[in-house]
C-alpha atoms as one frame of an Amber mdcrd trajectory, in Angstrom:
protein
 -17.263  72.512  48.399 -15.122  69.623  47.994 -16.069  66.150  49.257 -13.376
  63.613  49.997 -14.194  59.923  50.297 -11.696  57.462  51.733 -11.689  53.704
  51.252  -9.374  50.744  51.667  -9.151  50.442  55.388  -9.651  47.110  57.277
  -8.020  44.568  59.477  -4.549  43.226  58.641  -1.866  41.347  60.593   1.446
  42.926  61.504   3.818  42.932  58.591   1.016  43.143  56.165  -0.043  45.928
  53.681  -3.050  47.990  52.840  -3.736  50.731  50.335  -6.022  53.540  51.158
  -7.589  55.744  48.581  -9.145  59.160  48.713 -11.219  60.460  45.849 -12.013
  64.093  45.667 -15.393  65.063  44.221 -13.871  67.511  41.837 -10.571  69.207
  40.975 -10.094  71.709  43.717  -7.654  74.417  42.812  -4.507  74.886  40.729
  -2.275  74.631  43.751  -2.952  72.498  46.820  -1.736  69.678  48.847  -3.478
  66.438  49.891  -2.544  64.824  53.066  -3.217  61.740  55.311  -3.682  62.180
  59.042  -4.538  59.463  61.564  -6.388  59.655  64.897  -5.973  57.308  67.827
  -7.330  57.683  71.510  -3.826  59.047  72.359  -3.210  61.272  69.450  -5.582
  63.636  67.783  -4.881  64.024  64.030  -1.380  62.979  63.766   0.251  63.820
  60.456   1.253  60.846  58.244   2.030  62.018  54.764   1.277  64.673  52.226
   1.774  65.344  48.501   1.856  68.543  46.477  -0.670  68.153  43.650   1.215
  70.294  41.342   4.953  69.299  41.930   4.370  65.889  43.313   6.753  66.722
  46.215   6.041  64.486  49.366   6.579  64.643  52.988   6.324  61.847  55.571
   6.235  61.468  59.238   9.428  59.728  60.624   7.267  57.071  62.067   6.106
  55.914  58.605   8.992  56.877  56.396  10.293  53.980  54.422   6.954  51.995
  55.029   4.324  54.193  53.561   4.107  55.747  50.132   1.760  58.613  49.069
   0.903  59.045  45.402  -1.728  60.707  43.265  -3.699  60.120  40.126  -4.563
  63.425  38.660  -6.960  62.068  35.991  -9.002  60.454  38.898  -8.569  63.335
  41.422  -7.455  60.537  43.751  -4.611  60.303  46.233  -3.343  56.923  47.636
  -1.542  55.833  50.670   0.361  52.525  50.242   1.080  51.099  53.697   3.596
  48.304  54.043   5.180  46.525  56.977   2.345  47.598  59.095   2.708  47.600
  62.862   0.029  47.444  65.570   0.842  51.079  66.453  -0.377  52.194  63.133
  -3.913  51.212  64.156  -6.010  54.275  63.756  -8.720  56.043  61.836  -7.029
  57.530  58.804  -8.265  60.805  57.253  -7.463  62.439  54.027  -7.553  66.227
  53.678  -6.911  69.062  51.340  -4.828  72.087  52.001  -5.304  75.083  49.742
  -1.922  76.662  50.749   1.059  76.823  48.574   3.318  74.661  50.625   3.087
  71.242  52.173   2.085  71.409  55.758   2.112  68.933  58.601  -0.411  71.150
  60.690  -3.865  69.645  60.623  -5.397  73.119  61.200  -4.041  74.359  57.850
  -6.189  71.804  55.924  -9.474  73.012  54.555 -11.432  69.919  53.687 -11.615
  66.520  55.365 -12.943  63.092  54.563 -14.983  61.035  57.023 -12.116  58.592
  57.841 -11.477  54.960  57.379 -10.474  52.443  60.208  -7.193  50.638  59.985
  -6.575  47.934  62.575  -3.234  46.084  62.589  -3.320  42.818  64.774  -0.145
  41.571  66.495
């Protein structure tokens, strides 16, 4: 079993920045992906970004491309989401997740483990 713990959420003004962290309780498997999703009342588990733990390849939703950056620290089993130029529409609960598949996926149902979520609120 893998436990994921997110942190770094909060309240920020539009145009500001936040960095989310997600620490895994242990190294999962040799090949996997870690991703970030977000949930709002209108959208259930929208894909935000993902990173391949082995190759470092990344993928971003069009809505965050150029503003958000996903990265990893292998020594700490931690993935980060640097969020810049935040907009009110980025307000959501952000979740990190682990996918044990071989390829980066944008589909939430392909992810095997989930964190508890952290609230991000962007005021206008």
